[in-house]
Structure formats: structure tokens, C-alpha cells
Coordinates of N, CA and C in Angstrom, one line a residue:
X1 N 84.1 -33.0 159.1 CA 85.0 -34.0 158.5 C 85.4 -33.6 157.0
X2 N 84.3 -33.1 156.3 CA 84.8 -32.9 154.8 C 85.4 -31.3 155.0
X3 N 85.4 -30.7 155.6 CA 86.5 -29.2 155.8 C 87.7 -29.9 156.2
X4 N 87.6 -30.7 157.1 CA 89.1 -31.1 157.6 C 89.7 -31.9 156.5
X5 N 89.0 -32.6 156.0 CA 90.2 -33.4 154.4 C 90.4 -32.3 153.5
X6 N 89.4 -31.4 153.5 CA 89.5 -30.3 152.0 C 90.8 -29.9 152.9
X7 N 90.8 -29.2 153.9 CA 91.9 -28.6 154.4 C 94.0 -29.2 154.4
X8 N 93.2 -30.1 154.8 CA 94.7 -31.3 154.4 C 95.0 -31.3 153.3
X9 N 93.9 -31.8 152.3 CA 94.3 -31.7 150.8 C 94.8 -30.5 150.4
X10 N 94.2 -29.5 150.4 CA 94.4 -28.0 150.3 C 96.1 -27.7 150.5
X11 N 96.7 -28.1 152.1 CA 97.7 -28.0 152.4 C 98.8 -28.8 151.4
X12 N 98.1 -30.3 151.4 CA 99.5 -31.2 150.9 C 100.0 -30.5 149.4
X13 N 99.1 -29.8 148.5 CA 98.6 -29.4 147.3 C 99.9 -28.4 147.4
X14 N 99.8 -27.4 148.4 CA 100.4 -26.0 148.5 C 101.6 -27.0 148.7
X15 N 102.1 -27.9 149.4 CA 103.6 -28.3 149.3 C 104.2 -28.7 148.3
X16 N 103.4 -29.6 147.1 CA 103.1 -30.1 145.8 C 103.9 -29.3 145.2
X17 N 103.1 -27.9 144.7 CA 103.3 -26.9 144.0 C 104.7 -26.5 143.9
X18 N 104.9 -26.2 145.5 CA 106.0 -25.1 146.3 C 107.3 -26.7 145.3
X19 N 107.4 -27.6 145.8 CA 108.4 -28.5 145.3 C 108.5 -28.9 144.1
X20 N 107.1 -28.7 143.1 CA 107.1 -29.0 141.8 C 107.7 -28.1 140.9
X21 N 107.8 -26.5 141.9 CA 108.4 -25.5 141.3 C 110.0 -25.6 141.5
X22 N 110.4 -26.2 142.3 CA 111.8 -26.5 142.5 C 112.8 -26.0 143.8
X23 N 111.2 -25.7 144.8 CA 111.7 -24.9 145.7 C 111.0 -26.0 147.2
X24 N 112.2 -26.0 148.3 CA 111.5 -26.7 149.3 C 111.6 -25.9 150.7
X25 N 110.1 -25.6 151.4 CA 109.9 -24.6 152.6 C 110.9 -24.6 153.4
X26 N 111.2 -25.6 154.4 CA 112.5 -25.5 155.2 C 111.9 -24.9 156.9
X27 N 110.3 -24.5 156.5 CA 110.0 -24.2 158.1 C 108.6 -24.4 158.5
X28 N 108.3 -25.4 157.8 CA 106.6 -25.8 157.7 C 106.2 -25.9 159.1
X29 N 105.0 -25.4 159.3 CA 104.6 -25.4 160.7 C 103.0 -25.1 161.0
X30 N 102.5 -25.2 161.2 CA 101.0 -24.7 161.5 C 100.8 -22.9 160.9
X31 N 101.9 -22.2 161.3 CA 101.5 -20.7 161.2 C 101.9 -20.7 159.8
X32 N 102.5 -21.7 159.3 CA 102.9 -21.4 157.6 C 101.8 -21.7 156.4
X33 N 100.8 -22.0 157.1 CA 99.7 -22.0 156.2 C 98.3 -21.3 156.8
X34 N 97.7 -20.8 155.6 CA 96.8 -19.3 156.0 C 95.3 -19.9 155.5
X35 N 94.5 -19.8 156.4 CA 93.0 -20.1 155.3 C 92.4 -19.1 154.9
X36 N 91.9 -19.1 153.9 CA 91.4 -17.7 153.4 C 89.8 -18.2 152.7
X37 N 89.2 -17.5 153.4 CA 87.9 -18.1 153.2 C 87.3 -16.4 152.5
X38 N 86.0 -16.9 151.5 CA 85.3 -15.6 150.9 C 84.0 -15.6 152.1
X39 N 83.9 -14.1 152.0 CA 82.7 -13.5 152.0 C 82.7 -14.0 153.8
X40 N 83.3 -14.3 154.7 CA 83.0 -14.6 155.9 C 84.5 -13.7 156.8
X41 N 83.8 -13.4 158.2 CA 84.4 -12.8 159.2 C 85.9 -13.6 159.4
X42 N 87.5 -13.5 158.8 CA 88.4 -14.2 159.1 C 88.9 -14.8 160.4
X43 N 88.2 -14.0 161.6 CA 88.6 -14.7 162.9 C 87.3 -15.7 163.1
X44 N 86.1 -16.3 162.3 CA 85.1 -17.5 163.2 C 85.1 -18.2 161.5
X45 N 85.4 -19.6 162.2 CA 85.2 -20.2 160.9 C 84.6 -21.2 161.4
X46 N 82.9 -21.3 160.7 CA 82.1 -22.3 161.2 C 82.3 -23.8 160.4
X47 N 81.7 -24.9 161.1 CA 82.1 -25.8 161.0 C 81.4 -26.1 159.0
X48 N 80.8 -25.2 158.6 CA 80.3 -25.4 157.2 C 80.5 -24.1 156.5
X49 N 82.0 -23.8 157.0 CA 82.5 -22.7 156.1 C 82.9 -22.8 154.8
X50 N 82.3 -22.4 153.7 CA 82.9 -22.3 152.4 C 84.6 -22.3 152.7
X51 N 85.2 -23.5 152.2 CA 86.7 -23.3 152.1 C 87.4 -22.8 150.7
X52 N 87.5 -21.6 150.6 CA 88.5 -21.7 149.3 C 89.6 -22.2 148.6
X53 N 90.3 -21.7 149.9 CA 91.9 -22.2 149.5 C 92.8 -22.4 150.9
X54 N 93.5 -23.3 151.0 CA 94.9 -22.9 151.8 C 96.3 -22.8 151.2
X55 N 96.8 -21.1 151.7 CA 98.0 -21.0 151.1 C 99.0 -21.3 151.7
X56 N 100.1 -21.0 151.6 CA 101.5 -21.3 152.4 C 102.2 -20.2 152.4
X57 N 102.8 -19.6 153.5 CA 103.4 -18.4 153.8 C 104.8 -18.8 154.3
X58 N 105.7 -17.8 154.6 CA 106.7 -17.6 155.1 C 107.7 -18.6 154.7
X59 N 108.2 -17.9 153.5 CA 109.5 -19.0 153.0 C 110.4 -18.4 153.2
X60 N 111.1 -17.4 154.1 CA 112.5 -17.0 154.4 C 113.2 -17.7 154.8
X61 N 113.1 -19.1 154.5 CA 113.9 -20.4 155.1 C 114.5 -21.2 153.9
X62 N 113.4 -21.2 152.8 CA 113.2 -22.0 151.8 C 114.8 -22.1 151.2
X63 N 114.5 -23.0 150.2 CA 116.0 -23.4 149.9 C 115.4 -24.4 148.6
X64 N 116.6 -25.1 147.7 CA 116.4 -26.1 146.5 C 115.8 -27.1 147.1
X65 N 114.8 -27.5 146.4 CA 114.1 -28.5 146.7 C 115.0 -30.2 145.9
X66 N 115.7 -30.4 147.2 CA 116.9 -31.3 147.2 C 115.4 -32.6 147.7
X67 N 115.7 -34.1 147.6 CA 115.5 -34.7 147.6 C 115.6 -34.6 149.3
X68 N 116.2 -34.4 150.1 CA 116.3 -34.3 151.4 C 115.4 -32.9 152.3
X69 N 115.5 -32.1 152.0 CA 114.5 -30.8 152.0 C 113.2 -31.2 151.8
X70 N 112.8 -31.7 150.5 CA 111.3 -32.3 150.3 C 111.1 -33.5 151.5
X71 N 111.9 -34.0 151.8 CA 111.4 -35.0 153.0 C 110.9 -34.6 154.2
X72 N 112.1 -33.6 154.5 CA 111.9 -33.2 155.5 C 110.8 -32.1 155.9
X73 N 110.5 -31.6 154.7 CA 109.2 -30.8 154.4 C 108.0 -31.8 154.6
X74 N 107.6 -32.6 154.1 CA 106.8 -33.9 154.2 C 106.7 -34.1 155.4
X75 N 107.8 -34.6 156.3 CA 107.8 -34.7 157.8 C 107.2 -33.8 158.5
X76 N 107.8 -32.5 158.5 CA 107.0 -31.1 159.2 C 105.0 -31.5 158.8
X77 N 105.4 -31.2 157.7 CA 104.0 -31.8 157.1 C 103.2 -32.2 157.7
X78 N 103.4 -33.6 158.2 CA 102.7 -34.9 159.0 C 102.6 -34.4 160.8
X79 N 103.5 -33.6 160.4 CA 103.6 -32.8 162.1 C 102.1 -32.0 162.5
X80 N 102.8 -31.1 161.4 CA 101.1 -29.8 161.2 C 99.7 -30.1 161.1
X81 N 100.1 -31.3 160.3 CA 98.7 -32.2 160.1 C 97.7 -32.7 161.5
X82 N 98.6 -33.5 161.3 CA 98.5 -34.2 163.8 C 98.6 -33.4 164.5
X83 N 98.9 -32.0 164.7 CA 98.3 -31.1 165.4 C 97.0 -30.3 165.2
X84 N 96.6 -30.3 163.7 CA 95.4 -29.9 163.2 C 94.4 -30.8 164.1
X85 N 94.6 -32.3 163.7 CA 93.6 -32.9 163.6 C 93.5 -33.3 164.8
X86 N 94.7 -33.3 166.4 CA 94.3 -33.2 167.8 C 93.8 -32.1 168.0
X87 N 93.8 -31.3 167.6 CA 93.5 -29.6 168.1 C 92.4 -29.8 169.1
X88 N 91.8 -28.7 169.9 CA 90.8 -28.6 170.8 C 89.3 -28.0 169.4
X89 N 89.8 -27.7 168.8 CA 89.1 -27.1 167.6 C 88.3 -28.2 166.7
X90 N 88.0 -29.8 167.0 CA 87.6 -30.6 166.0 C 87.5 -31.1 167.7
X91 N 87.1 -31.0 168.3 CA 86.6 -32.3 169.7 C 85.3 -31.9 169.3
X92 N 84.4 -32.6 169.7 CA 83.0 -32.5 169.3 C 82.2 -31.6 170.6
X93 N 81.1 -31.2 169.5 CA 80.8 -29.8 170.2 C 79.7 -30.1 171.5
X94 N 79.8 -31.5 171.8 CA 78.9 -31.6 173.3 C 79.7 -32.4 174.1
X95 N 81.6 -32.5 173.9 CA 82.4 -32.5 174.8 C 82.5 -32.0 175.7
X96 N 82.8 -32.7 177.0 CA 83.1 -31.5 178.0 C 83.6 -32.5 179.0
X97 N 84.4 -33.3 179.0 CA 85.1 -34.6 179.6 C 86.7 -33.6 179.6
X98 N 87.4 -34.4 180.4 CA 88.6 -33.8 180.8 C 89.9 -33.5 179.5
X99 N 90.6 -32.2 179.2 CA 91.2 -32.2 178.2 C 92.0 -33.4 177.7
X100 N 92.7 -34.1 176.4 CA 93.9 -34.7 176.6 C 95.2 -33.9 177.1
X101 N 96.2 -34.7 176.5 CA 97.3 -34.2 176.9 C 97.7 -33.3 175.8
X102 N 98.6 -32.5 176.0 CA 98.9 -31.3 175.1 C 99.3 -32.3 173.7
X103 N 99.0 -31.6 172.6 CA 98.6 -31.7 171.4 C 99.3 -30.9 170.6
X104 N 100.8 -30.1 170.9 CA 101.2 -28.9 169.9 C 102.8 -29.9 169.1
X105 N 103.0 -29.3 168.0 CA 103.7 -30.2 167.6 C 104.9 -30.6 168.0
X106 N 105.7 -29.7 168.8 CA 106.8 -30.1 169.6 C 106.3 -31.8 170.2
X107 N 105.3 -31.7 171.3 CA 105.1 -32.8 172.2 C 104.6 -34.0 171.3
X108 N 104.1 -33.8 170.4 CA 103.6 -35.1 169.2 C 105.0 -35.4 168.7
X109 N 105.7 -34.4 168.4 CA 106.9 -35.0 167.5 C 108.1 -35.7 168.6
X110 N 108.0 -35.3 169.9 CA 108.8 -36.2 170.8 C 108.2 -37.6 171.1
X111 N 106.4 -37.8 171.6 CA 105.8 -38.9 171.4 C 106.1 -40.0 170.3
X112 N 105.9 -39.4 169.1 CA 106.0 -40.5 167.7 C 107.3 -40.6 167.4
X113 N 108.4 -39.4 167.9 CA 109.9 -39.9 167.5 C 110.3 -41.0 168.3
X114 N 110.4 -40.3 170.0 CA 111.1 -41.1 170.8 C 110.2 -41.8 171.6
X115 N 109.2 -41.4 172.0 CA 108.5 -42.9 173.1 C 107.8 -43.9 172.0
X116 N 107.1 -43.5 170.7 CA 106.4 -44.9 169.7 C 107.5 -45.2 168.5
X117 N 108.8 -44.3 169.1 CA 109.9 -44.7 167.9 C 109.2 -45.4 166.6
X118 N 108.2 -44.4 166.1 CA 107.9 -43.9 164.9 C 106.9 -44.9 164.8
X119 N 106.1 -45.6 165.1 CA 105.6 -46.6 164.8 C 103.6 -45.7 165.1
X120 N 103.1 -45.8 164.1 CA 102.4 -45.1 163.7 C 100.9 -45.9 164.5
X121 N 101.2 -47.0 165.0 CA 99.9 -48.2 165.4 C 100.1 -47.4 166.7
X122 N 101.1 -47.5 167.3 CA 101.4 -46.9 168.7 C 100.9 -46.0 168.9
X123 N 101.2 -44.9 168.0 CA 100.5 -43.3 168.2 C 99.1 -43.8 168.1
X124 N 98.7 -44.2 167.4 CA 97.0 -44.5 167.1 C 96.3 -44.9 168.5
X125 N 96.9 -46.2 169.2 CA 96.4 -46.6 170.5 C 96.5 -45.3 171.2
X126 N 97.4 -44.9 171.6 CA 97.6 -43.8 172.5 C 96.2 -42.6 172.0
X127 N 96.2 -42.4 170.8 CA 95.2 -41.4 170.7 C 93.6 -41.7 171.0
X128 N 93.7 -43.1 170.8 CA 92.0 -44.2 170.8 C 91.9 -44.0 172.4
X129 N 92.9 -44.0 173.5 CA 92.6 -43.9 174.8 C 92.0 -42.1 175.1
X130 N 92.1 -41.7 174.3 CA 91.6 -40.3 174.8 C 90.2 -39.8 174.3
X131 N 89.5 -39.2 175.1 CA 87.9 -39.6 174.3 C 87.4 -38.3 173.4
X132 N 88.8 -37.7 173.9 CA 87.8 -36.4 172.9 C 88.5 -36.0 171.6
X133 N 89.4 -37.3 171.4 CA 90.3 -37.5 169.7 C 89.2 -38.7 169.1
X134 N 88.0 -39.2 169.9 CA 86.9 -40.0 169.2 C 87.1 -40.1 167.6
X135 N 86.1 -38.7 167.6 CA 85.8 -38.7 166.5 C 87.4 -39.0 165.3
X136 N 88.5 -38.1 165.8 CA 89.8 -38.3 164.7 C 90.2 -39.5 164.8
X137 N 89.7 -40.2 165.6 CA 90.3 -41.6 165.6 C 89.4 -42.4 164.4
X138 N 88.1 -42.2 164.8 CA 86.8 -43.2 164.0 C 87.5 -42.3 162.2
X139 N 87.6 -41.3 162.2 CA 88.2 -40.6 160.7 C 89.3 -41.5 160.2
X140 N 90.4 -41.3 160.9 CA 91.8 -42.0 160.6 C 91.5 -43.3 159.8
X141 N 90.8 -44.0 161.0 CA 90.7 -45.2 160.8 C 89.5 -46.2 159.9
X142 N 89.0 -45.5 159.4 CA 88.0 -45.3 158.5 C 88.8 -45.0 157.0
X143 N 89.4 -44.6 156.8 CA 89.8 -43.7 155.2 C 91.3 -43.9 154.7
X144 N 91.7 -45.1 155.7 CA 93.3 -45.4 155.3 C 94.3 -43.7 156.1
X145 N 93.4 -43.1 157.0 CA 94.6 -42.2 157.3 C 95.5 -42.0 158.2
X146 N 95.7 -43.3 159.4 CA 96.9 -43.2 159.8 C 98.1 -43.5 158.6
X147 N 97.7 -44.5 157.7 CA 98.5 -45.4 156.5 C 99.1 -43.9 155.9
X148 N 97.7 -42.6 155.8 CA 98.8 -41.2 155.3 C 99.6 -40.6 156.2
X149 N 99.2 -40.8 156.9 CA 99.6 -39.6 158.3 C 101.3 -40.2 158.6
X150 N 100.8 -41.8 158.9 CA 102.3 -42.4 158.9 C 103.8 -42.0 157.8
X151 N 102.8 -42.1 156.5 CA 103.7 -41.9 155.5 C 104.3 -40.8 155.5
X152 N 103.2 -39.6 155.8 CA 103.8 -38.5 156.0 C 105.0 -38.2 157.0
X153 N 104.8 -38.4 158.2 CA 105.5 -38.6 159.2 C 106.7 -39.3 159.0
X154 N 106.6 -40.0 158.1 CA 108.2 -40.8 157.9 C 109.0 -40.9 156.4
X155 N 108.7 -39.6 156.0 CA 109.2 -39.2 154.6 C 111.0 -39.4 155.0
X156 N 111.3 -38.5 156.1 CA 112.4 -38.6 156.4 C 113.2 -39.6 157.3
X157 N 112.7 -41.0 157.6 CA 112.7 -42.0 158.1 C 114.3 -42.9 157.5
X158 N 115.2 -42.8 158.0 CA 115.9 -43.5 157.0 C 116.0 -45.2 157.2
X159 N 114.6 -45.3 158.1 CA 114.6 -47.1 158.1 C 113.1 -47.5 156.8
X160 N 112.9 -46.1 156.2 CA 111.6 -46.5 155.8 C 112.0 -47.5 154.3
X161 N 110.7 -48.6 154.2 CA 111.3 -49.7 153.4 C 111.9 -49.2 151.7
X162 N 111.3 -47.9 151.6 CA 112.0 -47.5 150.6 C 112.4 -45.7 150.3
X163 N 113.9 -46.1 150.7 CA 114.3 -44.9 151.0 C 114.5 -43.7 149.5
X164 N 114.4 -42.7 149.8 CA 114.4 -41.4 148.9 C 113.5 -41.2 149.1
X165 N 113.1 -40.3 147.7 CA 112.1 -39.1 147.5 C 110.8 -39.4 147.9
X166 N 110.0 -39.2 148.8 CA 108.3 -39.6 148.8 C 107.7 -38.1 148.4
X167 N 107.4 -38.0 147.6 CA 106.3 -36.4 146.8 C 105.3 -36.0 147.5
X168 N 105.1 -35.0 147.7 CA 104.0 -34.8 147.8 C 102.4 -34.8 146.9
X169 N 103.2 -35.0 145.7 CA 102.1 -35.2 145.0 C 101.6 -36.6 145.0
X170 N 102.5 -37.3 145.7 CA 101.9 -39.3 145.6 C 101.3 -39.0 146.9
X171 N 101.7 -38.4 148.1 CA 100.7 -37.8 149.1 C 99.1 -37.7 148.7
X172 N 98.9 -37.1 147.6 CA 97.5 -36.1 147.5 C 97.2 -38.0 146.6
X173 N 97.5 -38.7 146.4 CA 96.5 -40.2 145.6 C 96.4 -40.8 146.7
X174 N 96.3 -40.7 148.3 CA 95.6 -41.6 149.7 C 94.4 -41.7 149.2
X175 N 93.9 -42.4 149.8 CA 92.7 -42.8 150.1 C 92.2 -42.1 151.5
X176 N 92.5 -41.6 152.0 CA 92.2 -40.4 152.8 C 91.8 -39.5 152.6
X177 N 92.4 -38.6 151.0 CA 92.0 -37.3 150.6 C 90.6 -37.8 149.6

């Protein structure tokens, strides 16, 4: 649990930076950020690996970090994040009950766009029915982090109650991280 927030935090931080510099990714995705751990084998990362850092890679997309770009960066964001934290990689290690349903971020972002039309309680239920998102559920719900996950998710929202800019740096003051 504390790898997986360092890791979030870690990530929201690298988007922070990237748009506090004046620049916004434009292709955020799971493969766009790298963990780079000391002194350990980079293909096994145990569940009490020293975390250093996460970077962010591959800006051959990037562009000015426009008020609309940073949203939509944010949104990818909340994408990457909800695929981390469904992954088969955080089910608990004396699971062995039937997979859920695919978990990669295309099929999450069709779920929360078009069947819970954004509604972040919805995704939650749907995830609470599956037994081996347990543990990410008892997390979420525990630390205020659907309340981030949501926000993140709907930076680009244009019904959200207050439209423009959401930072990533007001990201990193949850009560999650």
C-alpha cells in the first residue's frame, strides 16, 4: 500500500513539474512512466522495494502546456492510475478466485466514460463486486481516494462544477497521497 501511494505521488509530481515547466505530455499512458529503483534487479520489484523515483518518458507528443492539454494530461492521468491500481500485480498474494474483467485502460475509460457516464460512485460499486480489487477498494475508500481518482478522471469534464484549470499540483494536497 505505501509503494503504491509513493508511486502515484511520484507520478502526479513528474506531471507537476512537466506543466510547471510550461510544457504539457499529450500522451500519458502507463508506458510513459519508468520506475527506477537502486541497487535491485529492474525486471522483479518486490512488494518492499526501495522506491526512488518515477520518471516520465516519451514526450514526442508534448506541446504548451495550455489550460486544456493540462486537463487532458490529468485525465490520461486518472486513467494510468486505475489501471495501476486494477492491475493483476496488487491482487493479494493468496488470491486465486476467478480473474476480473479486463483492467487495461482503453476498457476503464469506455466503463467510466460511457456506461457510469463519469460518475465515479458507479465505478466504485462495480469495482467492490469483484473480489480481487478487495484490497483497492478497502484503500480508495479509506484515504479519500476515489474523491482523487474521481478528480483526476474528470479534469477534462466540461460538466465539472468548476470548470478550467485543475493542477496537478492541487492533485499532490489529497488526502490520499
Amino acid at each position: 500500500e505505501k509503494f503504491v501511494r509513493r508511486a502515484i505521488k511520484d507520478a502526479v509530481t513528474c506531471v507537476a513539474d512537466l506543466h510547471e515547466a510550461g510544457v504539457a505530455h499529450r500522451g500519458l499512458s502507463g508506458a510513459a512512466f519508468v520506475l527506477d529503483s537502486q541497487g535491485m534487479d529492474k525486471n522483479v520489484i518486490p512488494k518492499n522495494a526501495p522506491l526512488s523515483r518515477v520518471r516520465l518518458q516519451f514526450l514526442g507528443f508534448s506541446d504548451s502546456a495550455s489550460v486544456a492539454n493540462m486537463n487532458d494530461d490529468l485525465n490520461s492521468l486518472g486513467y494510468v492510475l486505475l489501471e495501476l491500481l486494477l492491475s493483476p500485480a496488487l491482487y493479494p498474494d493468496d488470491y486465486y478466485g476467478p480473474l476480473p474483467p479486463v483492467s487495461d485502460g482503453d476498457s476503464l475509460k469506455r466503463l467510466y466514460d460511457d456506461i457510469f457516464d463519469c460518475d465515479i460512485l458507479k465505478l466504485r460499486d462495480y469495482c467492490a463486486n469483484e473480489e480481487a480489487w478487495d484490497g483497492v477498494v478497502r484503500l480508495l475508500d479509506t484515504t479519500d481516494g476515489w474523491a482523487f481518482l474521481g478528480t483526476a478522471l474528470g479534469a477534462n469534464d466540461k460538466r465539472r462544477a468548476t470548470p478550467g484549470l485543475l493542477t496537478a499540483r492541487a492533485l499532490l494536497g489529497s488526502n490520499f497521497l
